[in-house]
Short mmCIF file of C-alpha atoms and ligand atoms in Angstrom, two decimals:
data_model
loop_
_atom_site.label_atom_id
_atom_site.label_comp_id
_atom_site.label_asym_id
_atom_site.label_seq_id
_atom_site.Cartn_x
_atom_site.Cartn_y
_atom_site.Cartn_z
CA MET A 3 38.91 159.10 119.52
CA THR A 4 39.62 155.47 120.41
CA LYS A 5 39.91 154.50 124.08
CA TYR A 6 42.05 151.58 125.20
CA VAL A 7 41.38 148.90 127.81
CA PHE A 8 44.30 146.66 128.81
CA VAL A 9 43.71 143.34 130.54
CA THR A 10 46.65 141.91 132.48
CA GLY A 11 46.87 138.82 134.66
CA GLY A 12 48.52 138.18 137.98
CA VAL A 13 49.41 135.41 140.47
CA VAL A 14 48.91 132.40 138.16
CA SER A 15 48.12 131.73 134.53
CA GLY A 16 44.84 130.20 133.40
CA LEU A 17 42.65 132.66 135.31
CA GLY A 18 40.40 133.35 132.35
CA LYS A 19 41.91 136.66 131.20
CA GLY A 20 40.68 135.96 127.69
CA ILE A 21 37.13 135.43 128.89
CA THR A 22 37.38 138.55 131.09
CA ALA A 23 38.54 140.60 128.10
CA SER A 24 35.85 139.12 125.84
CA SER A 25 33.16 139.71 128.45
CA LEU A 26 34.15 143.36 128.85
CA ALA A 27 34.08 143.77 125.07
CA LEU A 28 30.67 142.16 124.85
CA LEU A 29 29.29 144.47 127.57
CA LEU A 30 30.71 147.62 125.98
CA LYS A 31 29.30 146.56 122.61
CA ALA A 32 25.94 145.93 124.29
CA ARG A 33 26.10 149.54 125.47
CA GLY A 34 26.30 150.72 121.90
CA TYR A 35 30.06 151.08 121.38
CA LYS A 36 32.08 149.72 118.49
CA VAL A 37 34.70 147.43 120.01
CA PHE A 38 37.77 145.69 118.67
CA MET A 39 40.04 143.18 120.36
CA GLN A 40 43.70 142.34 120.37
CA LYS A 41 45.97 139.84 122.12
CA PHE A 42 49.67 140.17 122.90
CA ASP A 43 51.55 136.89 123.18
CA PRO A 44 55.05 137.22 124.62
CA TYR A 45 56.50 134.10 122.93
CA PHE A 46 59.04 134.33 120.11
CA ASN A 47 57.18 132.27 117.56
CA VAL A 48 55.96 134.73 114.94
CA ASP A 49 52.55 133.07 115.25
CA PRO A 50 51.27 129.86 116.88
CA GLY A 51 51.00 128.20 113.44
CA THR A 52 54.18 126.20 113.96
CA MET A 53 53.36 125.11 117.51
CA ASN A 54 52.15 121.67 118.52
CA PRO A 55 48.39 121.82 119.28
CA ILE A 56 48.94 119.53 122.26
CA GLN A 57 51.01 122.30 123.86
CA HIS A 58 49.19 125.35 122.73
CA GLY A 59 45.66 124.32 121.78
CA GLU A 60 44.08 125.08 118.43
CA VAL A 61 45.34 127.68 116.00
CA PHE A 62 42.51 130.07 115.26
CA VAL A 63 42.45 131.67 111.80
CA THR A 64 41.03 135.10 111.01
CA TYR A 65 39.28 135.89 107.72
CA ASP A 66 42.41 137.65 106.42
CA GLY A 67 44.53 134.58 107.07
CA CYS A 68 46.29 135.37 110.34
CA GLU A 69 47.09 132.26 112.41
CA THR A 70 46.36 133.26 115.99
CA ASP A 71 46.04 132.18 119.59
CA LEU A 72 42.83 130.37 120.48
CA ASP A 73 41.68 133.27 122.65
CA LEU A 74 40.83 135.09 119.43
CA GLY A 75 38.17 132.43 118.94
CA HIS A 76 36.61 133.38 122.28
CA TYR A 77 36.76 137.04 121.27
CA GLU A 78 34.95 136.44 117.98
CA ARG A 79 32.34 134.20 119.60
CA PHE A 80 31.63 136.72 122.37
CA ILE A 81 31.60 139.95 120.38
CA ASP A 82 30.54 138.57 117.00
CA GLU A 83 32.98 140.81 115.13
CA GLU A 84 35.54 139.55 112.64
CA LEU A 85 39.08 140.24 113.87
CA ASN A 86 42.17 140.51 111.68
CA TYR A 87 45.97 140.54 111.47
CA THR A 88 46.18 143.48 113.91
CA SER A 89 44.50 141.32 116.57
CA ASN A 90 47.36 139.00 117.51
CA ILE A 91 50.80 140.44 118.17
CA THR A 92 53.67 138.23 119.36
CA SER A 93 57.23 139.05 120.46
CA GLY A 94 58.28 137.10 117.37
CA LYS A 95 56.40 139.56 115.13
CA ILE A 96 57.66 142.62 116.99
CA TYR A 97 61.33 141.63 117.09
CA SER A 98 61.48 140.40 113.49
CA SER A 99 59.91 143.63 112.28
CA VAL A 100 62.39 145.77 114.29
CA ILE A 101 65.35 143.73 113.04
CA GLU A 102 64.11 144.00 109.46
CA LYS A 103 63.87 147.79 109.83
CA GLU A 104 67.36 147.91 111.31
CA ARG A 105 68.80 145.95 108.36
CA HIS A 106 66.95 148.31 106.04
CA GLY A 107 68.66 151.24 107.68
CA ASP A 108 65.42 152.79 108.93
CA TYR A 109 66.85 153.80 112.32
CA LEU A 110 69.32 156.25 110.78
CA GLY A 111 72.39 155.25 112.75
CA ALA A 112 70.69 154.93 116.14
CA THR A 113 71.57 152.15 118.57
CA VAL A 114 68.49 149.92 118.41
CA GLN A 115 67.22 149.20 121.92
CA LEU A 116 64.35 147.62 123.80
CA VAL A 117 63.23 151.10 124.83
CA PRO A 118 62.25 152.92 122.64
CA HIS A 119 62.48 150.77 119.49
CA ILE A 120 60.76 147.56 120.61
CA THR A 121 58.28 149.47 122.79
CA ASN A 122 57.48 151.89 119.94
CA GLU A 123 56.83 148.94 117.64
CA ILE A 124 54.40 147.47 120.20
CA LYS A 125 52.78 150.86 120.77
CA ASN A 126 52.24 151.28 117.05
CA LYS A 127 50.44 147.93 116.96
CA VAL A 128 48.05 149.11 119.67
CA TYR A 129 47.30 152.35 117.87
CA GLU A 130 47.11 150.61 114.48
CA ALA A 131 44.34 148.39 115.86
CA GLY A 132 42.43 151.52 116.92
CA ILE A 133 42.95 153.35 113.65
CA THR A 134 42.20 150.48 111.25
CA SER A 135 39.19 149.18 113.16
CA LYS A 136 37.76 152.69 113.77
CA ALA A 137 36.57 151.23 117.08
CA ASP A 138 35.44 153.39 119.98
CA ILE A 139 37.18 151.03 122.36
CA VAL A 140 40.05 148.59 121.76
CA ILE A 141 40.53 145.86 124.36
CA THR A 142 44.01 144.37 124.52
CA GLU A 143 44.78 141.25 126.53
CA ILE A 144 48.40 140.73 127.57
CA GLY A 145 49.29 137.04 127.55
CA GLY A 146 51.24 135.52 130.44
CA THR A 147 51.39 136.70 134.02
CA VAL A 148 52.70 140.04 135.30
CA GLY A 149 56.26 139.48 136.50
CA ASP A 150 57.17 137.08 133.66
CA ILE A 151 60.49 138.11 132.16
CA GLU A 152 59.09 137.55 128.68
CA SER A 153 56.24 140.05 128.91
CA GLN A 154 58.26 142.97 130.29
CA ALA A 155 58.55 144.83 126.99
CA PHE A 156 54.76 144.73 126.64
CA ILE A 157 54.19 145.92 130.21
CA GLU A 158 56.72 148.74 129.76
CA THR A 159 54.84 149.79 126.60
CA LEU A 160 51.59 149.89 128.54
CA ARG A 161 53.26 152.11 131.15
CA GLN A 162 54.19 154.56 128.42
CA ILE A 163 50.69 154.46 126.95
CA GLN A 164 49.12 155.07 130.38
CA TYR A 165 51.42 158.05 130.86
CA GLU A 166 50.83 159.45 127.35
CA LYS A 167 47.06 159.01 127.22
CA GLY A 168 46.01 159.27 130.86
CA GLN A 169 43.01 158.00 132.79
CA HIS A 170 40.35 159.18 130.37
CA GLU A 171 41.69 157.28 127.42
CA THR A 172 43.09 154.15 129.03
CA ALA A 173 41.75 151.70 131.60
CA PHE A 174 43.79 148.92 133.18
CA VAL A 175 42.01 145.80 134.32
CA HIS A 176 44.09 143.35 136.33
CA THR A 177 42.75 139.79 136.58
CA THR A 178 43.97 138.05 139.69
CA LEU A 179 43.43 135.12 142.05
CA ILE A 180 41.99 135.12 145.56
CA PRO A 181 42.79 131.64 146.83
CA TYR A 182 40.77 129.86 149.51
CA ILE A 183 42.67 128.17 152.32
CA ILE A 184 40.73 125.14 153.46
CA GLY A 185 42.15 124.69 156.99
CA SER A 186 41.64 128.27 158.07
CA ASN A 187 38.49 128.66 156.02
CA GLU A 188 39.64 131.96 154.56
CA LEU A 189 40.01 133.78 151.25
CA LYS A 190 43.49 135.28 150.99
CA THR A 191 44.37 138.64 149.44
CA LYS A 192 48.17 138.63 149.76
CA PRO A 193 48.97 137.11 146.32
CA THR A 194 46.80 139.81 144.71
CA GLN A 195 48.45 142.58 146.75
CA ASN A 196 51.83 141.31 145.60
CA SER A 197 50.90 141.07 141.96
CA VAL A 198 49.46 144.61 142.00
CA LYS A 199 52.74 145.72 143.59
CA ASP A 200 54.58 144.02 140.72
CA LEU A 201 52.56 146.12 138.28
CA GLN A 202 53.11 149.27 140.32
CA ASN A 203 56.84 148.59 140.42
CA MET A 204 56.74 148.65 136.64
CA GLY A 205 55.01 152.01 136.77
CA ILE A 206 51.43 150.93 136.05
CA ARG A 207 48.49 151.68 138.30
CA PRO A 208 45.64 149.28 137.58
CA ASN A 209 42.18 150.86 137.72
CA PHE A 210 40.15 147.67 138.15
CA LEU A 211 40.64 144.28 139.74
CA VAL A 212 38.79 141.20 138.53
CA CYS A 213 39.25 138.66 141.30
CA ARG A 214 38.93 135.01 140.39
CA THR A 215 37.62 133.35 143.51
CA PRO A 216 35.67 130.24 144.48
CA PHE A 217 33.19 132.37 146.52
CA SER A 218 32.08 136.00 146.50
CA THR A 219 34.49 138.15 148.43
CA SER A 220 33.26 140.10 151.44
CA ASP A 221 33.20 143.88 151.81
CA ALA A 222 36.08 143.54 154.26
CA ILE A 223 38.23 141.82 151.62
CA LYS A 224 37.42 144.48 149.04
CA GLU A 225 38.26 147.22 151.54
CA LYS A 226 41.59 145.59 152.30
CA LEU A 227 42.41 145.20 148.60
CA SER A 228 41.35 148.77 147.98
CA LEU A 229 43.64 150.07 150.71
CA PHE A 230 46.67 148.01 149.73
CA CYS A 231 46.28 148.36 145.97
CA SER A 232 45.06 152.00 145.72
CA ILE A 233 41.99 150.97 143.76
CA PRO A 234 38.47 152.22 144.64
CA LYS A 235 36.41 149.50 146.31
CA GLU A 236 33.67 149.60 143.66
CA ASN A 237 36.30 148.95 140.98
CA ILE A 238 37.08 145.57 142.52
CA ILE A 239 34.82 142.86 141.23
CA ASP A 240 34.49 139.12 141.78
CA ALA A 241 34.85 136.53 139.10
CA VAL A 242 33.38 133.58 140.94
CA ASP A 243 34.12 130.25 139.23
CA ALA A 244 31.34 129.84 136.67
CA LYS A 245 30.02 126.56 135.34
CA ASN A 246 29.40 128.14 131.95
CA ILE A 247 31.81 130.71 130.45
CA TYR A 248 28.91 132.43 128.73
CA ASP A 249 27.54 133.42 132.18
CA ILE A 250 30.60 135.56 132.91
CA PRO A 251 29.60 138.74 131.02
CA ILE A 252 26.34 138.90 132.95
CA ASN A 253 28.11 138.27 136.27
CA MET A 254 30.47 141.16 135.49
CA HIS A 255 27.65 143.40 134.30
CA LYS A 256 25.78 142.89 137.57
CA GLN A 257 28.82 144.29 139.40
CA GLY A 258 28.85 147.36 137.15
CA ILE A 259 32.35 147.19 135.66
CA ASP A 260 31.19 148.21 132.16
CA GLU A 261 29.48 151.30 133.57
CA LEU A 262 32.55 152.23 135.65
CA ILE A 263 34.88 151.92 132.64
CA LEU A 264 32.64 154.17 130.55
CA LYS A 265 32.52 156.69 133.41
CA GLN A 266 36.32 156.66 133.64
CA PHE A 267 36.42 157.39 129.90
CA GLY A 268 33.82 160.14 130.28
CA LEU A 269 31.59 158.33 127.76
CA PRO A 270 27.80 158.20 128.00
CA VAL A 271 26.55 155.15 129.89
CA ASN A 272 23.97 153.90 127.40
CA LYS A 273 21.56 151.21 128.49
CA ALA A 274 23.00 147.75 127.87
CA ASN A 275 21.09 145.64 125.38
CA LEU A 276 21.84 142.10 126.48
CA LYS A 277 18.59 140.50 125.33
CA ASP A 278 20.14 138.07 122.79
CA TRP A 279 22.78 136.99 125.26
CA GLU A 280 20.25 136.48 128.04
CA ASN A 281 18.03 134.44 125.71
CA LEU A 282 21.05 132.30 124.87
CA LEU A 283 21.81 131.70 128.55
CA ASP A 284 18.20 130.83 129.16
CA LYS A 285 18.39 128.28 126.34
CA MET A 286 21.62 126.80 127.68
CA ASP A 287 20.09 126.40 131.12
CA ASN A 288 17.05 124.63 129.78
CA LEU A 289 18.38 122.12 127.29
CA LYS A 290 15.79 119.35 127.01
CA ASP A 291 17.78 116.51 125.46
CA GLU A 292 21.33 115.39 125.13
CA ILE A 293 23.20 113.40 122.51
CA GLU A 294 26.75 112.17 122.11
CA ILE A 295 28.94 112.90 119.10
CA SER A 296 32.25 111.10 118.56
CA LEU A 297 35.16 113.34 117.67
CA VAL A 298 38.04 111.34 116.21
CA GLY A 299 41.45 113.03 116.19
CA LYS A 300 44.99 112.64 117.34
CA TYR A 301 45.22 115.62 119.68
CA VAL A 302 42.22 114.64 121.86
CA GLU A 303 44.22 114.53 125.10
CA LEU A 304 44.03 118.33 125.04
CA HIS A 305 40.44 119.28 124.30
CA ASP A 306 41.52 122.86 123.58
CA ALA A 307 43.21 121.53 120.43
CA TYR A 308 39.67 121.28 119.02
CA LEU A 309 38.16 124.23 120.89
CA SER A 310 36.28 125.86 118.02
CA VAL A 311 35.01 122.50 116.71
CA ALA A 312 33.69 121.59 120.16
CA GLU A 313 32.11 125.04 120.51
CA ALA A 314 30.52 124.81 117.05
CA LEU A 315 28.97 121.43 117.92
CA ARG A 316 27.54 122.90 121.12
CA HIS A 317 26.21 126.00 119.34
CA ALA A 318 24.24 123.81 116.94
CA GLY A 319 22.98 121.85 119.94
CA TYR A 320 21.60 125.02 121.57
CA LYS A 321 19.47 125.64 118.48
CA TYR A 322 17.84 122.22 118.94
CA ASN A 323 17.65 122.46 122.76
CA THR A 324 20.12 119.62 122.98
CA LYS A 325 23.25 119.25 125.03
CA ILE A 326 26.13 117.84 123.00
CA ASN A 327 28.42 115.45 124.86
CA ILE A 328 31.63 114.78 123.01
CA ASN A 329 33.10 111.30 122.96
CA TRP A 330 36.81 112.10 122.48
CA VAL A 331 38.29 109.28 120.46
CA ASN A 332 42.06 109.05 120.01
CA SER A 333 42.54 108.00 116.40
CA GLU A 334 45.72 106.11 117.25
CA ASP A 335 43.69 103.84 119.54
CA LEU A 336 41.50 102.89 116.57
CA GLU A 337 44.54 101.53 114.76
CA LYS A 338 44.74 98.69 117.26
CA ASP A 339 42.45 95.69 117.13
CA VAL A 340 39.44 97.42 118.69
CA ASN A 341 35.69 97.05 118.52
CA LEU A 342 34.45 100.17 116.71
CA LYS A 343 30.89 99.29 117.51
CA GLU A 344 31.72 99.43 121.20
CA ILE A 345 33.62 102.75 120.89
CA PHE A 346 30.84 104.50 119.01
CA LYS A 347 27.95 102.74 120.73
CA ASN A 348 26.44 105.78 122.45
CA SER A 349 27.12 108.29 119.67
CA ARG A 350 24.70 109.64 117.08
CA GLY A 351 27.25 111.05 114.65
CA ILE A 352 30.98 111.11 113.90
CA ILE A 353 33.19 114.09 113.18
CA VAL A 354 36.82 114.01 111.95
CA PRO A 355 38.39 117.47 112.24
CA GLY A 356 41.66 118.91 110.92
CA GLY A 357 45.21 117.81 111.61
CA PHE A 358 48.73 117.49 110.29
CA GLY A 359 51.17 114.62 109.80
CA SER A 360 50.74 110.89 109.43
CA ARG A 361 50.32 109.84 113.06
CA GLY A 362 46.85 108.43 113.68
CA ILE A 363 45.48 108.84 110.16
CA ASN A 364 44.73 105.14 109.69
CA GLY A 365 42.51 105.31 112.75
CA MET A 366 40.68 108.29 111.29
CA ILE A 367 40.22 106.42 108.00
CA LYS A 368 38.81 103.46 109.95
CA ALA A 369 36.29 105.78 111.64
CA ILE A 370 35.33 107.33 108.30
CA ASN A 371 34.89 103.87 106.80
CA TYR A 372 32.67 102.89 109.74
CA ALA A 373 30.54 106.02 109.26
CA ARG A 374 30.24 105.54 105.49
CA THR A 375 29.47 101.83 105.50
CA ASN A 376 26.91 102.18 108.26
CA ASP A 377 25.29 105.38 107.01
CA ILE A 378 26.10 107.32 110.19
CA PRO A 379 25.87 111.15 110.06
CA PHE A 380 29.38 112.33 109.29
CA LEU A 381 31.17 115.65 109.05
CA GLY A 382 34.80 115.85 107.90
CA ILE A 383 36.86 119.01 108.22
CA CYS A 384 40.05 119.76 106.27
CA LEU A 385 42.17 116.65 106.99
CA GLY A 386 38.79 114.99 107.61
CA MET A 387 37.81 115.77 104.01
CA GLN A 388 41.12 114.61 102.58
CA LEU A 389 40.86 111.29 104.43
CA SER A 390 37.20 110.83 103.38
CA VAL A 391 38.32 111.07 99.78
CA ILE A 392 41.15 108.59 100.35
CA GLU A 393 38.83 106.15 102.09
CA PHE A 394 36.29 106.37 99.26
CA ALA A 395 38.91 105.98 96.53
CA ARG A 396 40.48 102.96 98.23
CA ASN A 397 37.38 101.11 99.30
CA VAL A 398 34.70 102.13 96.82
CA CYS A 399 36.67 102.86 93.65
CA ASN A 400 39.27 100.18 94.47
CA LEU A 401 42.05 102.57 93.56
CA GLU A 402 45.25 100.91 94.70
CA ASP A 403 48.15 102.59 96.46
CA CYS A 404 46.29 105.86 96.86
CA ASN A 405 47.17 108.36 99.54
CA SER A 406 47.98 111.97 100.31
CA THR A 407 51.54 112.94 99.46
CA GLU A 408 51.65 114.42 102.96
CA PHE A 409 51.85 110.81 104.25
CA ASP A 410 53.39 108.98 101.31
CA SER A 411 55.20 111.11 98.77
CA LEU A 412 55.83 108.15 96.46
CA CYS A 413 52.35 106.62 96.31
CA LYS A 414 51.11 105.60 92.86
CA ASN A 415 47.85 107.52 93.12
CA PRO A 416 48.34 110.83 94.94
CA ILE A 417 44.66 111.68 95.27
CA ILE A 418 45.56 114.41 97.78
CA ASP A 419 48.60 116.37 96.70
CA LEU A 420 50.48 119.57 97.41
CA MET A 421 48.84 122.60 95.83
CA SER A 422 50.93 123.72 92.88
CA ASP A 423 51.87 127.04 94.50
CA GLN A 424 53.03 125.12 97.60
CA LYS A 425 55.65 123.12 95.71
CA THR A 426 58.28 125.84 95.93
CA VAL A 427 57.52 126.83 99.53
CA ILE A 428 60.49 126.37 101.87
CA ASN A 429 59.43 128.12 105.09
CA MET A 430 56.75 126.35 107.13
CA GLY A 431 55.42 129.36 109.08
CA GLY A 432 52.52 131.35 107.61
CA THR A 433 52.74 129.71 104.18
CA LEU A 434 49.64 127.51 104.21
CA ARG A 435 46.56 128.47 102.17
CA LEU A 436 45.11 130.71 104.85
CA GLY A 437 41.97 132.69 105.46
CA ASN A 438 38.91 133.40 103.34
CA TYR A 439 38.42 131.94 99.89
CA ASP A 440 35.27 131.80 97.80
CA CYS A 441 33.38 128.60 97.31
CA THR A 442 30.60 128.12 94.75
CA LEU A 443 27.97 125.58 95.72
CA LEU A 444 26.29 123.14 93.40
CA LYS A 445 22.50 123.31 93.48
CA ASN A 446 20.47 120.36 94.80
CA THR A 447 23.18 119.22 97.19
CA LEU A 448 23.38 118.92 100.95
CA ALA A 449 25.79 121.87 101.01
CA TYR A 450 23.49 124.13 99.00
CA ASN A 451 20.59 123.07 101.13
CA ASP A 452 22.55 123.98 104.29
CA TYR A 453 23.77 127.40 103.16
CA LYS A 454 20.81 128.26 100.92
CA GLN A 455 23.02 130.40 98.71
CA GLU A 456 25.37 129.87 95.82
CA LEU A 457 28.49 131.76 96.83
CA ILE A 458 30.03 131.41 100.29
CA LYS A 459 33.33 132.46 101.86
CA GLU A 460 35.06 130.25 104.40
CA ARG A 461 38.37 130.27 106.27
CA HIS A 462 41.15 127.87 105.29
CA ARG A 463 44.37 126.45 106.72
CA HIS A 464 45.92 123.72 104.59
CA ARG A 465 48.74 122.91 102.21
CA TYR A 466 47.35 119.87 100.39
CA GLU A 467 44.35 119.66 98.08
CA PHE A 468 42.17 117.20 96.20
CA ASN A 469 43.87 116.13 92.97
CA ASN A 470 41.36 116.89 90.20
CA LYS A 471 42.81 114.13 88.02
CA TYR A 472 40.66 111.71 90.06
CA MET A 473 37.44 113.67 90.00
CA ASP A 474 35.72 111.76 87.18
CA LEU A 475 36.52 108.40 88.75
CA LEU A 476 35.07 109.39 92.13
CA LYS A 477 32.03 110.94 90.49
CA GLU A 478 31.42 107.69 88.63
CA TYR A 479 31.20 105.90 91.97
CA GLY A 480 28.79 108.41 93.46
CA MET A 481 30.83 111.14 95.17
CA VAL A 482 29.54 114.64 94.51
CA PHE A 483 31.83 117.68 94.49
CA SER A 484 29.36 120.18 95.83
CA GLY A 485 31.69 123.13 96.55
CA ILE A 486 34.44 124.43 94.28
CA ASN A 487 36.73 127.45 94.41
CA GLU A 488 36.25 128.53 90.81
CA SER A 489 39.23 130.82 90.45
CA SER A 490 41.72 128.05 91.28
CA ASN A 491 39.49 125.06 90.59
CA LEU A 492 40.07 123.63 94.07
CA VAL A 493 37.62 121.21 95.64
CA GLU A 494 36.07 122.71 98.76
CA ILE A 495 33.21 120.31 99.65
CA ILE A 496 32.48 116.66 98.89
CA GLU A 497 29.44 114.59 99.75
CA ILE A 498 27.92 111.17 99.16
CA PRO A 499 24.24 111.75 98.30
CA LYS A 500 23.35 108.07 98.54
CA LEU A 501 23.93 108.34 102.30
CA LYS A 502 21.78 110.19 104.82
CA HIS A 503 24.44 112.74 105.79
CA PHE A 504 28.00 112.35 104.64
CA ILE A 505 29.71 115.67 103.96
CA ALA A 506 33.23 117.00 104.30
CA CYS A 507 34.87 120.34 103.59
CA GLN A 508 38.41 121.53 102.93
CA PHE A 509 37.87 124.73 104.98
CA HIS A 510 37.25 125.23 108.69
CA PRO A 511 33.58 126.09 109.27
CA GLU A 512 34.09 125.98 113.05
CA PHE A 513 35.75 129.41 113.05
CA LYS A 514 32.58 131.13 111.90
CA SER A 515 30.15 129.48 114.29
CA ARG A 516 28.60 131.74 116.93
CA PRO A 517 26.69 130.70 120.06
CA THR A 518 23.63 132.59 118.84
CA ARG A 519 24.14 131.62 115.18
CA PRO A 520 25.41 128.06 114.57
CA HIS A 521 27.28 127.41 111.36
CA PRO A 522 25.07 125.85 108.64
CA LEU A 523 27.24 122.71 108.27
CA PHE A 524 27.25 122.07 112.03
CA ASP A 525 23.57 122.92 112.20
CA SER A 526 22.56 120.25 109.68
CA PHE A 527 25.06 117.71 111.06
CA ILE A 528 23.61 118.05 114.57
CA LYS A 529 20.05 118.13 113.27
CA THR A 530 20.51 114.79 111.42
CA SER A 531 22.47 113.30 114.31
CA ILE A 532 19.60 114.12 116.67
CA LYS A 533 17.20 112.37 114.27
CA ASN A 534 19.54 109.39 113.99
CA LYS A 535 17.91 107.40 116.78
CA ARG A 536 19.70 104.25 115.60
CA GLY A 537 22.94 105.86 116.71
CA CYS A 538 26.26 104.54 115.42
CA ASN A 539 25.14 100.94 115.28
CA GLU A 540 26.05 98.82 112.32
CA ILE A 541 23.49 98.23 109.60
CA LYS A 542 22.63 94.58 109.78
N1 LIG B 22 47.44 118.45 106.77
C1 LIG B 22 46.47 118.81 105.79
C2 LIG B 22 47.00 119.90 104.87
O1 LIG B 22 47.97 120.53 105.16
C3 LIG B 22 45.17 119.26 106.44
C4 LIG B 22 45.31 120.51 107.22
C5 LIG B 22 44.20 120.74 108.24
O2 LIG B 22 43.44 119.83 108.57
N2 LIG B 22 44.08 121.95 108.75
O3 LIG B 22 46.43 120.15 103.85
#
């Protein structure tokens, strides 16, 4: 029977609830349990797919094509399990489903209300995650902060679940802040007491506190929290600010929270096998070299907009004992009269990741041109692939007026165009080409050499595609189409074999990279960048 752990947050947002939830999941998995993870987001967007990345960070995509919150990326990287559409539930999803049922007449004349109809819908999503994943333990993170008006339906549902299932099947972990007051030189517990009271007022008794704090809390502080919050002292643990998020599971393990949760559930406390994770941490602490990679995009002011790309670069770095420093380059800045040589001077390779809309694309094309003409290791992702093709067609094949119809619907040569099944799409949300699709690799190419297999599956999120009408022309000038989705004849990977390392893909490899297992395309990109001692200098 599946057990449920709920992770809430109090006092302020941004405490690292997602990392706390992921760390717990990692520890329980290390103790031999099958775990699954889920996130509740109280906003009314059905999914974050329509949100601006500058506000919300990247949209993570699961293998089955669900556009999700970026925390799901942390979950997958920590627990190394593929999550799915049951893993990200929003108010938008819950309310639209209830309203659809009401219109369908499913409620048989009842007055449809927040309790029980909305709460039942949420509850079903929790149980569905347990049933479909067949996990021993499902960990659900509740977005937002306890007390927010928006999350009340979720909190009320958790109250009902706690009442229905009891202590042995549910555990409530409340992540909270213990601020430090400089003048009086003290850690303060009052905000935590108040946020636990908020939970208690809503009928929930948390079983564990994870206290985000700049320093370890004293016994006296834990005793005080225990007394005021009705939580055993040993169930209160510190989450001291960590310099590396991957250290957090071990910090939590040392304080025994995984063992205490299993004891609460009455499950055997198997020995934790954390060898791989500890080896990884050891590697991270002893990186011998460092290199810089330039990331050119238009959302760079919020690094979280490229979270999985940045993580994937770092993962590949760990394999080669190298710290990756990212030079965040705003593509719009490149559109001005700037010295590219100066901007890229300390970098060893250039990456152009995904994006939407026409702002900043000329800057990205300039960066791609710089990489191609100077034989600099280059990796293009999604929009990065589409722009690589445009740059090549314009400047190598001399194809005039060529563009993507995303930016110029009337151009003479639409080398990137809407996929045929997209032409009738009206709604923007959830209608991109999403999730896993097959890709067949051409032998004797960089791509085949990286993956070392013929058939791969990668996750997608795009509406436009390479227009096959131009394939022969580009081939004539030396571009190789090394990955194709055979069932729809869509181009998935392009490369320029004449260059040392110029490769770009229509899918998002970053979503499948793991800290202990870098993605093959990032692996080879970083490997060649490390070897590229010349850096991003121009070829004389
Ligand atoms: N805007 C492009 C498209 O829709 C690329 C999308 C992306 O980079 N994720 O096809």
